[in-house]
């Protein structure tokens, strides 16, 4: 049985941000992206509704797109800063317009 693996594409700014992550964090995130590309859901994946810290990927058409990556600095609570949420929404909107 063969799996239909979707390509993983990156918004350039998200890749640049991701490259600043520690090696161990990058490995964990890449494993989760591989699972997503194969149609699964990693244990560390969270719905975009909560917008916790990490890497944000969405499926558009037949691709998985990474739109944002950041390391949460605050130790207080799990709420994602509004500027990060706004950036994700803005990048997603622009990506959808570009892919039309």
mmCIF file of C-alpha atoms in Angstrom:
data_model
loop_
_atom_site.group_PDB
_atom_site.id
_atom_site.type_symbol
_atom_site.label_atom_id
_atom_site.label_comp_id
_atom_site.label_asym_id
_atom_site.label_seq_id
_atom_site.Cartn_x
_atom_site.Cartn_y
_atom_site.Cartn_z
ATOM 1 C CA UNK A 1 0.000 0.000 0.000
ATOM 2 C CA UNK A 2 1.394 3.408 -0.960
ATOM 3 C CA UNK A 3 0.579 6.637 0.788
ATOM 4 C CA UNK A 4 -0.290 9.814 -1.039
ATOM 5 C CA UNK A 5 2.134 12.270 0.552
ATOM 6 C CA UNK A 6 1.330 15.924 -0.044
ATOM 7 C CA UNK A 7 4.160 18.364 -0.661
ATOM 8 C CA UNK A 8 5.052 20.710 2.210
ATOM 9 C CA UNK A 9 5.558 24.302 1.094
ATOM 10 C CA UNK A 10 6.799 27.216 3.172
ATOM 11 C CA UNK A 11 6.139 30.918 3.165
ATOM 12 C CA UNK A 12 9.674 32.304 3.006
ATOM 13 C CA UNK A 13 9.374 34.278 6.263
ATOM 14 C CA UNK A 14 8.080 31.196 8.113
ATOM 15 C CA UNK A 15 11.053 29.131 6.938
ATOM 16 C CA UNK A 16 13.465 31.855 8.022
ATOM 17 C CA UNK A 17 11.838 31.931 11.469
ATOM 18 C CA UNK A 18 11.846 28.130 11.695
ATOM 19 C CA UNK A 19 15.573 27.971 10.933
ATOM 20 C CA UNK A 20 16.253 29.881 14.175
ATOM 21 C CA UNK A 21 14.664 27.099 16.274
ATOM 22 C CA UNK A 22 16.944 24.769 18.256
ATOM 23 C CA UNK A 23 17.807 21.530 16.411
ATOM 24 C CA UNK A 24 15.623 19.362 18.655
ATOM 25 C CA UNK A 25 12.579 21.600 18.157
ATOM 26 C CA UNK A 26 13.096 21.597 14.371
ATOM 27 C CA UNK A 27 13.275 17.785 14.341
ATOM 28 C CA UNK A 28 10.042 17.453 16.328
ATOM 29 C CA UNK A 29 8.238 19.937 14.091
ATOM 30 C CA UNK A 30 9.502 18.330 10.882
ATOM 31 C CA UNK A 31 8.273 14.929 12.077
ATOM 32 C CA UNK A 32 4.842 16.458 12.751
ATOM 33 C CA UNK A 33 4.810 18.060 9.292
ATOM 34 C CA UNK A 34 5.672 14.718 7.711
ATOM 35 C CA UNK A 35 2.718 13.113 9.493
ATOM 36 C CA UNK A 36 0.459 15.935 8.248
ATOM 37 C CA UNK A 37 1.766 15.529 4.697
ATOM 38 C CA UNK A 38 0.827 11.851 4.869
ATOM 39 C CA UNK A 39 -2.707 12.749 5.950
ATOM 40 C CA UNK A 40 -2.332 12.145 9.691
ATOM 41 C CA UNK A 41 -2.291 14.290 12.805
ATOM 42 C CA UNK A 42 0.701 14.387 15.118
ATOM 43 C CA UNK A 43 0.191 14.304 18.875
ATOM 44 C CA UNK A 44 1.787 17.763 19.106
ATOM 45 C CA UNK A 45 -0.497 19.272 16.457
ATOM 46 C CA UNK A 46 -3.136 21.656 17.705
ATOM 47 C CA UNK A 47 -6.091 23.177 15.921
ATOM 48 C CA UNK A 48 -5.533 26.712 14.746
ATOM 49 C CA UNK A 49 -8.435 27.876 16.909
ATOM 50 C CA UNK A 50 -6.294 27.961 20.052
ATOM 51 C CA UNK A 51 -3.167 29.246 18.317
ATOM 52 C CA UNK A 52 -0.619 28.040 20.865
ATOM 53 C CA UNK A 53 3.100 28.398 20.140
ATOM 54 C CA UNK A 54 4.797 26.486 17.377
ATOM 55 C CA UNK A 55 4.580 26.004 13.648
ATOM 56 C CA UNK A 56 1.366 26.829 11.812
ATOM 57 C CA UNK A 57 0.521 24.804 8.755
ATOM 58 C CA UNK A 58 -2.652 24.565 6.716
ATOM 59 C CA UNK A 59 -3.727 22.339 3.869
ATOM 60 C CA UNK A 60 -4.632 24.255 0.728
ATOM 61 C CA UNK A 61 -5.534 22.163 -2.301
ATOM 62 C CA UNK A 62 -3.059 19.282 -2.352
ATOM 63 C CA UNK A 63 -0.296 20.985 -0.389
ATOM 64 C CA UNK A 64 0.527 21.553 3.255
ATOM 65 C CA UNK A 65 1.661 25.160 3.713
ATOM 66 C CA UNK A 66 3.691 26.420 6.657
ATOM 67 C CA UNK A 67 2.572 30.006 7.182
ATOM 68 C CA UNK A 68 4.258 30.915 10.487
ATOM 69 C CA UNK A 69 6.730 29.658 13.069
ATOM 70 C CA UNK A 70 7.645 31.276 16.357
ATOM 71 C CA UNK A 71 8.994 30.415 19.759
ATOM 72 C CA UNK A 72 6.811 31.515 22.614
ATOM 73 C CA UNK A 73 8.884 33.520 25.071
ATOM 74 C CA UNK A 74 6.378 34.037 27.881
ATOM 75 C CA UNK A 75 6.282 31.561 30.731
ATOM 76 C CA UNK A 76 2.960 32.967 31.936
ATOM 77 C CA UNK A 77 -0.090 31.253 30.528
ATOM 78 C CA UNK A 78 -0.519 29.738 27.112
ATOM 79 C CA UNK A 79 -2.241 32.585 25.375
ATOM 80 C CA UNK A 80 -0.707 33.450 22.031
ATOM 81 C CA UNK A 81 0.078 37.164 21.632
ATOM 82 C CA UNK A 82 -2.421 38.948 19.390
ATOM 83 C CA UNK A 83 0.373 40.122 17.044
ATOM 84 C CA UNK A 84 1.202 36.458 16.279
ATOM 85 C CA UNK A 85 -2.454 35.640 15.616
ATOM 86 C CA UNK A 86 -2.785 38.674 13.352
ATOM 87 C CA UNK A 87 0.372 37.715 11.458
ATOM 88 C CA UNK A 88 -0.911 34.170 10.873
ATOM 89 C CA UNK A 89 -4.255 35.454 9.616
ATOM 90 C CA UNK A 90 -2.578 38.022 7.342
ATOM 91 C CA UNK A 91 -0.167 35.501 5.831
ATOM 92 C CA UNK A 92 -2.960 32.988 5.298
ATOM 93 C CA UNK A 93 -5.121 35.598 3.559
ATOM 94 C CA UNK A 94 -2.250 36.632 1.267
ATOM 95 C CA UNK A 95 -1.387 33.015 0.501
ATOM 96 C CA UNK A 96 -4.978 32.204 -0.474
ATOM 97 C CA UNK A 97 -5.039 35.268 -2.773
ATOM 98 C CA UNK A 98 -1.744 34.220 -4.368
ATOM 99 C CA UNK A 99 -2.918 30.654 -4.995
ATOM 100 C CA UNK A 100 -6.156 31.673 -6.733
#
